Coordinates of C-alpha atoms in Angstrom, one line a residue:
M104 CA -9.9 -29.3 6.8
N105 CA -6.9 -28.5 8.7
S106 CA -7.8 -25.5 11.1
A107 CA -4.4 -25.2 12.6
S108 CA -2.8 -22.2 11.9
G109 CA 1.0 -21.6 11.4
M110 CA 3.9 -19.1 9.9
V111 CA 5.5 -20.6 7.4
D112 CA 9.1 -22.0 8.4
V113 CA 11.7 -19.5 6.1
G114 CA 15.0 -20.6 7.7
D115 CA 16.2 -22.8 5.5
K116 CA 15.5 -20.0 2.4
E117 CA 18.0 -18.0 0.2
I118 CA 18.5 -14.4 0.6
T119 CA 17.6 -12.4 -1.9
V120 CA 16.7 -9.3 -2.6
R121 CA 13.0 -8.6 -3.1
L122 CA 11.0 -5.9 -4.4
A123 CA 6.8 -6.0 -4.8
K124 CA 4.9 -2.8 -6.0
A125 CA 1.3 -2.5 -5.3
E126 CA -1.8 -0.5 -6.4
G127 CA -5.0 0.9 -5.0
S128 CA -6.5 4.2 -6.0
I129 CA -9.9 6.1 -3.8
K130 CA -12.7 7.4 -5.9
L131 CA -13.4 10.9 -4.5
G132 CA -16.5 13.3 -4.8
D133 CA -15.7 16.7 -7.0
D134 CA -15.5 18.6 -3.5
A135 CA -12.6 16.4 -2.3
F136 CA -11.1 15.7 -4.8
G137 CA -10.7 20.2 -4.8
V138 CA -9.7 20.1 -1.3
I139 CA -6.4 17.7 -2.5
K140 CA -6.1 20.0 -5.6
N141 CA -6.6 23.4 -3.7
G142 CA -4.4 22.1 -0.8
T143 CA -7.1 23.3 1.5
C144 CA -7.6 20.4 4.0
I145 CA -8.4 21.1 7.0
K146 CA -6.3 18.4 8.7
G147 CA -3.5 19.8 6.4
D148 CA -1.4 18.3 3.3
V149 CA -3.6 15.2 2.4
L150 CA -0.9 13.7 0.1
A151 CA 1.8 14.1 2.6
T152 CA -0.2 12.8 5.3
A153 CA -0.7 9.3 3.3
K154 CA 2.3 9.0 2.1
I155 CA 4.0 9.0 5.7
A156 CA 1.0 6.6 6.8
A157 CA 2.2 4.5 3.7
I158 CA 5.6 4.3 4.9
Q159 CA 4.1 3.8 8.3
A160 CA 1.9 0.7 7.7
V161 CA 4.1 -1.1 5.2
K162 CA 6.7 -0.5 8.6
S163 CA 4.4 -2.3 10.6
T164 CA 2.2 -5.0 8.9
S165 CA 3.8 -8.1 10.7
S166 CA 1.7 -6.6 13.6
M167 CA -1.0 -6.1 11.5
I168 CA -1.6 -9.5 9.5
P169 CA -0.6 -12.2 12.0
L170 CA 1.3 -15.2 10.3
C171 CA 3.1 -12.5 7.9
H172 CA 6.8 -12.6 9.1
S173 CA 8.4 -9.5 10.5
I174 CA 11.2 -7.9 8.1
L175 CA 13.8 -5.5 7.4
I176 CA 12.7 -2.7 5.1
E177 CA 15.5 -1.5 3.3
A178 CA 13.0 1.4 1.0
V179 CA 9.9 2.2 0.7
K180 CA 8.8 4.5 -2.6
V181 CA 5.3 6.0 -2.5
E182 CA 4.1 7.4 -5.5
F183 CA 0.3 9.6 -6.4
A184 CA -1.3 9.9 -9.3
M185 CA -4.7 12.1 -9.4
L186 CA -6.8 11.8 -12.2
E187 CA -9.3 15.0 -12.4
E188 CA -11.4 13.7 -15.1
D189 CA -12.9 11.0 -12.4
S190 CA -11.7 12.5 -9.1
L191 CA -9.8 9.2 -8.6
V192 CA -6.7 9.2 -6.4
S193 CA -3.9 6.1 -7.0
V194 CA -1.2 5.6 -5.2
T195 CA 1.9 3.2 -6.3
V196 CA 3.5 1.3 -3.0
T197 CA 7.5 0.2 -3.9
V198 CA 8.8 -1.7 -1.2
K199 CA 12.0 -3.1 -1.3
S200 CA 14.1 -5.8 1.3
S201 CA 16.9 -8.7 1.1
G202 CA 15.7 -11.4 2.8
K203 CA 13.9 -14.6 3.5
T204 CA 10.6 -14.3 2.6
G205 CA 8.5 -11.6 0.0
V206 CA 7.8 -8.0 0.4
E207 CA 4.0 -8.3 -1.1
M208 CA 1.7 -7.9 2.0
E209 CA 3.9 -4.9 3.1
A210 CA 3.3 -3.3 -0.7
L211 CA -0.2 -3.9 -0.4
T212 CA -1.4 -2.5 3.2
G213 CA 1.0 0.2 2.0
A214 CA -1.3 0.9 -0.2
S215 CA -4.0 0.2 0.9
I216 CA -3.9 2.8 4.3
A217 CA -2.5 5.4 2.2
C218 CA -6.1 5.2 0.6
L219 CA -7.9 4.9 4.2
T220 CA -5.6 7.9 5.3
I221 CA -7.2 10.1 2.2
Y222 CA -10.4 8.9 3.2
D223 CA -10.2 9.9 7.0
M224 CA -8.4 13.4 5.8
L225 CA -11.4 13.7 3.2
K226 CA -14.5 12.5 5.1
Y227 CA -15.6 15.7 6.3
A228 CA -15.8 17.3 2.4
G229 CA -18.3 14.2 1.6
Q230 CA -18.2 10.5 2.3
H231 CA -19.1 9.6 -0.9
M232 CA -15.5 7.9 -1.4
T233 CA -14.9 4.5 -2.8
I234 CA -11.8 2.3 -2.1
S235 CA -11.0 0.1 -4.6
R236 CA -8.1 -1.3 -7.3
I237 CA -6.3 -2.8 -4.3
K238 CA -4.2 -5.0 -6.0
L239 CA -0.1 -6.8 -6.3
L240 CA 1.3 -4.8 -9.7
E241 CA 4.7 -6.6 -9.8
K242 CA 6.9 -8.8 -7.4
T243 CA 10.5 -10.0 -7.9
G244 CA 13.3 -12.2 -6.1
G245 CA 12.5 -15.3 -4.6
K246 CA 11.6 -18.7 -4.8
S247 CA 8.6 -18.6 -6.9
G248 CA 10.2 -16.8 -9.0
D249 CA 9.4 -13.0 -10.9
Y250 CA 5.9 -12.1 -11.5
K251 CA 4.2 -9.0 -13.6
R252 CA 0.1 -8.6 -13.5
Q253 CA -0.8 -8.2 -17.2
N254 CA -3.6 -5.9 -17.9

């Protein structure tokens, strides 16, 4: 077993447009879901705050994940879907960059932090919340080619 850690050398790789889309969800109790739906959170706008948190997390990924490269982020798109019948909020984060390494970790980090932010803002309304389904949906660009998750 090799115990040495190190960053991958991407110096000789071609610069290509990279895109990654990741998703996560948070299952809320009915009371917490109602707080978002009715806009009554004591901390402020839950989804607007989670969106900013996701963008900030995307930009800070290399500071949180030790062997992740620092990259130039060109665009971040954060979308939410509220599924009332399940008291579920789903978040999708899409990240774009032109560079020598992919943006999968940035998209996954953004989705994770958006869910954690929702949890933080709503914990006063009930802590029976579950974050799940953090996954890469698709990626394009780079040597390893394109990927699209099949359901």
